[in-house]
């Protein structure tokens, strides 16, 4: 394909080879979760899809080069909705990667003061401006790679001021980048060193100070907590969720990443917006999430990069009627990738999803996890005109050409993203 050229804010997108439309009115994946329309054109108005032509229709009579973007036979998919990222960090932890290449484990590195605590030290030392600049650069990269809506967590400050600083950096970075961003307070990511012998006291700070302030200052849409042996137990997580609920925020849970401690039952009790990781979830808990209609955010990048054996049983989740999202978990420790196409490849090979299911989970599934399923994640009429053009004949090519697949062009609210 020659370089795609056209107006930055077209009224029409013509010459579409295939338009991929994820669909579901219930959050359950239909057997063929992507509707494919061949040789169509789109009309965009006020940043939304105003019209999709019939297949093989003639181009609109008033289409001229000034108002028309020629897709030259491209495949068009919705922009990705990445429902789980940790972009508010300073340092890349490539030194830890080198240690892991030599055989040290993620847990050993964390126990020796590395891991999340190493990122914490750097975030505490950084100014809000420095952090904003870094997050903005990462948001631009997400857009370049086809992500048009994102969830972004704090979680590397671990004091009231440093968590609020991180959330402000996320908010400030989102505006110029153009990404739609759902910020989440993850003050309960791990217990900071000052509270190592009194974790309940830290939970009290999160519940009584951090959450109310983040809510009052309009800095977070949701609250998250990491339920794990190295982080918080179910009772501590309950206090965090209780505080989040009282503050009127949505709730999320990192759980069953390495062990299953009962986080899923807590998630069901609190009717959380999403349950994330779930590599060690039991078959019984999968059924509970299906019955409760709670989306599961799958993060195979972390399993791969930590060289773990066990991936979430996405096949069983889909077959049980769960809503699944597929996300990068972008963070400097367990998943330093921003590429959802690569995550789709992992989901297909390691979690036995079909490419269509993986695309569904990375678009409409993410939208369900963020509660934006009426607005983004697909491209039917009235949805936001957030889409990617791919130099690919079929959606299978996105996960198939693994490791180097990126869109030929990205549009956000009908406007072409330019690097
Ligand atoms: O989602 N699970 C907890 N936190 C991150 C990793 C954070 C880090 O290592 O910096 C995750 O994988
Ligand atoms: Fe995470």
XYZ file of C-alpha atoms and ligand atoms in Angstrom:
432
model
C 0.000 0.000 0.000
C 1.285 3.457 -0.782
C 1.312 5.970 2.051
C -2.223 6.908 2.991
C -2.972 10.541 2.335
C -6.071 12.659 2.751
C -7.647 15.375 4.857
C -6.947 15.153 8.600
C -10.647 15.430 9.417
C -12.552 13.851 6.534
C -16.307 13.729 6.114
C -16.057 10.499 4.149
C -13.774 7.476 4.332
C -14.102 5.603 1.045
C -12.335 2.603 -0.476
C -12.653 0.458 2.667
C -11.741 -3.152 1.891
C -13.243 -4.618 5.073
C -14.956 -2.887 7.981
C -14.745 -4.958 11.184
C -17.634 -4.340 13.572
C -17.448 -6.038 16.987
C -20.925 -6.534 18.371
C -22.917 -7.817 21.342
C -25.767 -6.271 23.239
C -25.124 -8.275 26.410
C -21.363 -8.383 26.849
C -21.364 -12.111 25.986
C -19.376 -12.941 22.859
C -21.558 -14.228 20.011
C -20.163 -17.192 18.065
C -18.901 -14.804 15.373
C -18.259 -11.712 17.443
C -17.138 -9.497 14.531
C -19.509 -8.495 11.734
C -17.560 -7.919 8.504
C -18.743 -5.479 5.858
C -16.906 -5.478 2.521
C -16.272 -2.551 0.190
C -18.200 0.115 2.117
C -17.719 3.789 2.852
C -18.285 5.749 6.053
C -19.617 9.192 6.763
C -18.376 11.006 9.859
C -20.117 13.945 11.552
C -19.153 15.656 14.822
C -16.554 12.974 15.562
C -19.052 10.100 15.271
C -20.036 7.548 12.649
C -22.995 9.136 10.873
C -23.541 6.492 8.185
C -22.192 3.193 6.883
C -22.963 2.569 3.225
C -24.305 -0.672 1.812
C -21.690 -3.107 0.491
C -20.501 -2.199 -3.028
C -22.415 1.122 -2.944
C -21.261 3.933 -5.207
C -19.186 6.595 -3.448
C -21.231 9.542 -2.114
C -21.964 12.056 -4.922
C -20.422 14.985 -3.040
C -17.183 13.148 -2.158
C -14.195 15.202 -3.326
C -10.500 14.999 -2.349
C -10.942 17.843 0.177
C -13.519 15.973 2.234
C -12.651 12.351 1.481
C -10.009 10.001 2.820
C -9.307 7.102 0.465
C -8.583 3.969 2.521
C -7.184 2.250 -0.605
C -8.669 -1.122 0.271
C -7.554 -1.114 3.917
C -9.072 -3.133 6.692
C -10.682 -0.831 9.279
C -11.153 -1.866 12.910
C -12.298 0.168 15.892
C -9.471 1.764 17.880
C -8.298 -0.464 20.718
C -9.719 0.101 24.191
C -6.920 -0.742 26.620
C -8.708 -1.234 29.936
C -5.672 -1.833 32.179
C -2.430 0.175 32.137
C 0.073 1.537 34.659
C 1.712 4.430 32.742
C 2.554 6.746 35.673
C 6.121 5.628 36.240
C 9.509 7.234 35.696
C 12.120 4.563 35.188
C 12.166 1.604 32.878
C 13.296 -1.422 34.886
C 15.444 -3.035 32.204
C 18.078 -3.895 34.842
C 15.543 -6.221 36.440
C 14.925 -7.809 33.062
C 18.650 -8.555 32.766
C 18.574 -10.127 36.253
C 15.613 -12.249 35.248
C 17.435 -13.355 32.107
C 20.105 -14.645 34.495
C 17.542 -16.627 36.480
C 16.329 -14.368 39.299
C 12.561 -14.336 39.729
C 10.196 -11.343 39.766
C 9.324 -12.190 43.380
C 13.013 -12.415 44.449
C 13.730 -9.034 42.856
C 10.721 -7.502 44.612
C 11.709 -9.012 47.981
C 15.171 -7.417 47.604
C 13.608 -3.926 47.299
C 13.241 -3.829 43.515
C 9.985 -4.202 41.605
C 7.109 -1.880 42.434
C 9.160 -0.274 45.239
C 11.920 0.696 42.839
C 9.367 2.512 40.666
C 7.913 4.042 43.828
C 11.234 5.657 44.770
C 11.568 7.224 41.316
C 7.980 8.526 41.240
C 8.331 10.068 44.686
C 11.492 11.868 43.524
C 9.904 13.176 40.299
C 8.008 16.444 39.927
C 4.461 16.467 38.586
C 5.735 18.120 35.390
C 8.374 15.432 34.813
C 5.803 12.715 35.305
C 3.294 14.471 33.031
C 5.847 14.678 30.208
C 6.621 10.971 30.491
C 2.970 9.913 30.618
C 2.101 12.125 27.643
C 4.862 10.548 25.581
C 3.481 7.093 26.451
C -0.077 8.153 25.578
C 1.101 9.347 22.157
C 2.769 6.010 21.604
C -0.471 4.235 22.542
C -2.320 6.264 19.882
C 0.347 5.485 17.301
C -0.211 1.788 18.074
C -3.978 2.088 17.639
C -5.230 2.580 21.211
C -7.882 5.316 21.245
C -9.349 4.834 24.750
C -7.343 3.915 27.792
C -7.624 3.197 31.481
C -4.612 4.530 33.403
C -3.705 3.698 36.985
C -1.614 5.484 39.557
C 0.091 3.138 42.021
C 3.768 3.971 42.123
C 3.559 6.894 44.579
C 2.105 5.141 47.634
C 1.632 8.304 49.682
C -1.435 10.532 49.490
C 0.490 13.329 47.772
C 2.399 11.081 45.363
C -0.701 9.181 44.303
C -2.595 12.437 43.682
C 0.442 13.770 41.812
C 0.363 10.675 39.593
C -3.358 11.082 38.906
C -2.877 14.757 38.051
C -0.063 13.796 35.655
C -2.397 11.271 33.979
C -5.148 13.878 33.656
C -2.826 16.575 32.287
C -1.161 14.160 29.845
C -4.467 12.908 28.439
C -5.683 16.320 27.250
C -2.968 17.159 24.677
C -2.523 13.538 23.608
C -6.161 13.301 22.483
C -6.697 9.887 24.084
C -9.891 9.262 26.021
C -8.610 8.335 29.457
C -10.301 6.695 32.463
C -8.066 7.341 35.491
C -7.951 4.817 38.349
C -6.488 5.262 41.831
C -4.325 2.242 42.711
C -3.000 3.497 46.040
C -3.391 -0.093 47.275
C -0.803 -1.484 44.824
C 1.586 -2.672 47.527
C 2.482 -1.772 51.114
C 5.133 0.983 51.101
C 8.262 0.533 53.285
C 7.101 3.008 55.986
C 4.170 0.690 56.729
C 5.817 -2.679 56.267
C 5.053 -3.801 59.852
C 1.613 -2.192 59.939
C -0.123 -2.761 56.581
C -3.556 -2.124 58.110
C -2.433 1.413 58.915
C -1.563 1.960 55.255
C -4.956 0.604 54.209
C -6.485 3.160 56.575
C -4.558 5.969 54.831
C -5.791 4.727 51.449
C -9.390 4.367 52.630
C -9.708 7.448 54.841
C -7.496 9.989 53.040
C -6.378 8.987 49.565
C -9.707 7.820 48.152
C -11.835 10.688 49.506
C -9.325 13.259 48.229
C -8.991 11.701 44.777
C -12.787 11.646 44.502
C -13.251 15.181 45.820
C -10.649 16.580 43.422
C -12.204 14.712 40.481
C -8.963 12.874 39.739
C -10.178 9.285 39.590
C -13.096 7.497 38.015
C -12.314 4.190 39.760
C -10.428 2.613 42.656
C -8.340 -0.547 42.260
C -6.649 -2.850 44.783
C -4.139 -5.671 44.322
C -5.216 -8.836 46.154
C -2.138 -11.053 46.441
C 0.178 -12.538 49.079
C 2.756 -9.811 48.367
C 0.110 -7.055 48.431
C -3.272 -7.028 50.255
C -5.534 -9.704 51.703
C -9.270 -9.921 51.148
C -10.182 -8.094 54.351
C -7.855 -5.205 53.530
C -9.194 -5.084 49.984
C -12.725 -4.977 51.374
C -11.872 -1.787 53.280
C -10.497 -0.203 50.112
C -13.565 -1.175 48.068
C -15.878 0.048 50.826
C -14.141 3.446 50.786
C -14.268 3.566 46.978
C -17.960 2.790 46.990
C -18.669 5.447 49.637
C -16.786 7.985 47.515
C -18.993 7.133 44.521
C -16.164 5.662 42.444
C -16.200 2.555 40.272
C -14.322 -0.442 41.664
C -11.714 -2.720 40.092
C -9.662 -5.588 41.449
C -6.264 -7.059 40.543
C -6.723 -10.634 41.654
C -5.699 -14.259 41.057
C -2.499 -13.194 39.254
C -0.259 -15.651 41.137
C -2.592 -17.183 43.728
C -6.308 -17.407 44.366
C -7.112 -15.834 47.742
C -10.853 -15.204 47.404
C -10.688 -11.919 45.513
C -13.277 -13.001 42.966
C -15.982 -13.559 45.581
C -15.224 -10.133 47.009
C -15.497 -8.670 43.496
C -18.917 -10.245 43.028
C -20.078 -9.011 46.428
C -19.070 -5.440 45.539
C -20.311 -5.667 41.931
C -17.013 -4.283 40.666
C -16.624 -2.842 37.159
C -13.875 -5.327 36.242
C -11.780 -8.165 37.669
C -8.262 -8.149 36.260
C -5.525 -10.807 35.673
C -7.365 -14.011 36.799
C -4.654 -16.421 35.634
C -5.225 -18.605 38.708
C -9.013 -18.284 38.847
C -10.966 -21.486 39.585
C -13.698 -22.916 37.347
C -16.259 -22.137 40.061
C -15.190 -18.491 40.195
C -15.390 -18.200 36.389
C -19.050 -19.228 36.646
C -19.621 -16.662 39.390
C -18.260 -13.864 37.165
C -20.335 -15.058 34.211
C -23.490 -15.036 36.310
C -22.683 -11.597 37.734
C -21.882 -10.200 34.263
C -18.570 -8.755 35.516
C -15.981 -8.268 32.742
C -12.648 -10.064 33.182
C -9.614 -8.112 31.956
C -7.039 -10.578 30.635
C -3.356 -9.637 30.641
C -1.296 -12.307 28.872
C 1.617 -9.873 28.388
C 2.430 -10.101 32.106
C 2.287 -13.912 32.072
C 4.561 -14.042 29.033
C 7.059 -11.439 30.233
C 7.320 -12.996 33.707
C 7.753 -16.359 32.003
C 4.926 -17.900 34.025
C 3.419 -21.238 33.115
C -0.213 -20.528 33.661
C -2.354 -18.282 31.451
C -5.967 -17.440 32.250
C -8.365 -19.994 30.790
C -9.992 -17.546 28.387
C -11.513 -20.367 26.383
C -13.488 -21.559 29.377
C -14.409 -17.974 30.246
C -15.880 -17.315 26.796
C -17.621 -20.688 26.701
C -19.117 -19.976 30.149
C -20.582 -16.685 28.908
C -18.107 -14.272 30.546
C -17.370 -10.864 29.087
C -13.617 -10.633 28.468
C -11.328 -7.706 27.726
C -7.754 -7.960 26.512
C -5.274 -5.352 27.718
C -1.567 -4.623 27.771
C -1.095 -4.150 31.554
C 1.590 -1.730 30.345
C 4.004 -1.217 33.260
C 7.781 -1.176 33.753
C 7.987 -4.497 35.624
C 5.731 -7.231 34.353
C 4.583 -5.975 30.930
C 6.594 -3.178 29.292
C 4.714 -3.382 25.996
C 2.145 -0.996 24.551
C 1.249 -3.269 21.649
C -2.255 -4.738 21.671
C -1.598 -6.623 18.396
C 1.168 -8.515 20.219
C -1.165 -9.132 23.170
C -3.720 -10.515 20.690
C -1.100 -12.966 19.389
C -0.442 -14.193 22.933
C -4.168 -14.497 23.624
C -4.666 -16.579 20.475
C -1.754 -18.945 21.051
C -1.662 -19.161 24.830
C -5.312 -18.661 25.744
C -6.890 -20.316 22.716
C -8.923 -17.341 21.536
C -9.660 -16.966 17.845
C -8.336 -13.762 16.206
C -11.938 -12.489 16.035
C -12.449 -13.116 19.756
C -9.116 -11.451 20.560
C -10.066 -8.381 18.496
C -13.469 -8.270 20.200
C -11.821 -8.420 23.635
C -9.301 -5.685 22.746
C -12.035 -3.332 21.503
C -15.640 -3.844 22.630
C -14.555 -6.023 25.583
C -12.344 -3.181 26.839
C -15.243 -0.785 26.381
C -17.448 -3.024 28.552
C -14.749 -3.125 31.250
C -14.689 0.687 31.249
C -18.469 1.096 31.021
C -18.127 2.857 27.634
C -19.763 0.199 25.485
C -22.370 2.621 24.141
C -19.708 5.005 22.902
C -16.515 3.216 21.851
C -15.250 -0.267 20.997
C -17.180 -0.644 17.744
C -18.103 1.466 14.704
C -21.842 1.218 14.233
C -23.705 4.452 13.572
C -23.542 6.956 16.461
C -20.380 5.409 17.943
C -17.293 7.586 18.219
C -15.259 7.666 15.008
C -12.208 6.048 16.644
C -10.636 3.646 14.172
C -7.478 2.112 12.736
C -6.590 1.436 9.108
C -4.503 -1.690 8.600
C -2.450 -2.775 5.638
C -3.995 -6.233 6.008
C -6.644 -8.144 4.073
C -8.269 -9.810 7.125
C -8.350 -9.360 10.890
C -6.379 -12.615 11.300
C -3.327 -10.738 10.001
C -3.216 -8.500 13.069
C -2.197 -11.261 15.516
C -0.587 -13.363 12.763
C 2.131 -10.871 11.788
C 3.294 -10.906 15.382
C 5.605 -8.397 16.966
C 5.661 -5.697 14.311
C 2.046 -5.037 13.442
C 0.903 -1.421 13.798
C -1.853 0.521 12.065
C -1.202 2.414 8.827
C -3.335 5.290 10.194
C -5.304 6.031 13.366
C -8.339 8.298 13.703
C -9.658 9.617 17.015
C -13.116 11.262 17.017
C -12.822 11.500 13.243
C -9.452 13.273 13.346
C -6.291 11.649 12.020
C -3.625 11.187 14.665
C -0.299 12.519 13.435
C 2.931 11.728 15.277
O -0.380 -5.513 36.997
N 0.016 -6.801 39.526
C 0.449 -5.782 39.973
N 1.052 -4.815 39.340
C 1.560 -4.768 38.039
C 3.058 -4.910 38.007
C 3.720 -3.750 38.588
C 5.214 -3.693 38.473
O 5.957 -4.696 38.498
O 5.664 -2.560 38.398
C 0.816 -5.756 37.179
O 1.365 -6.721 36.666
Fe -1.834 -4.418 36.495
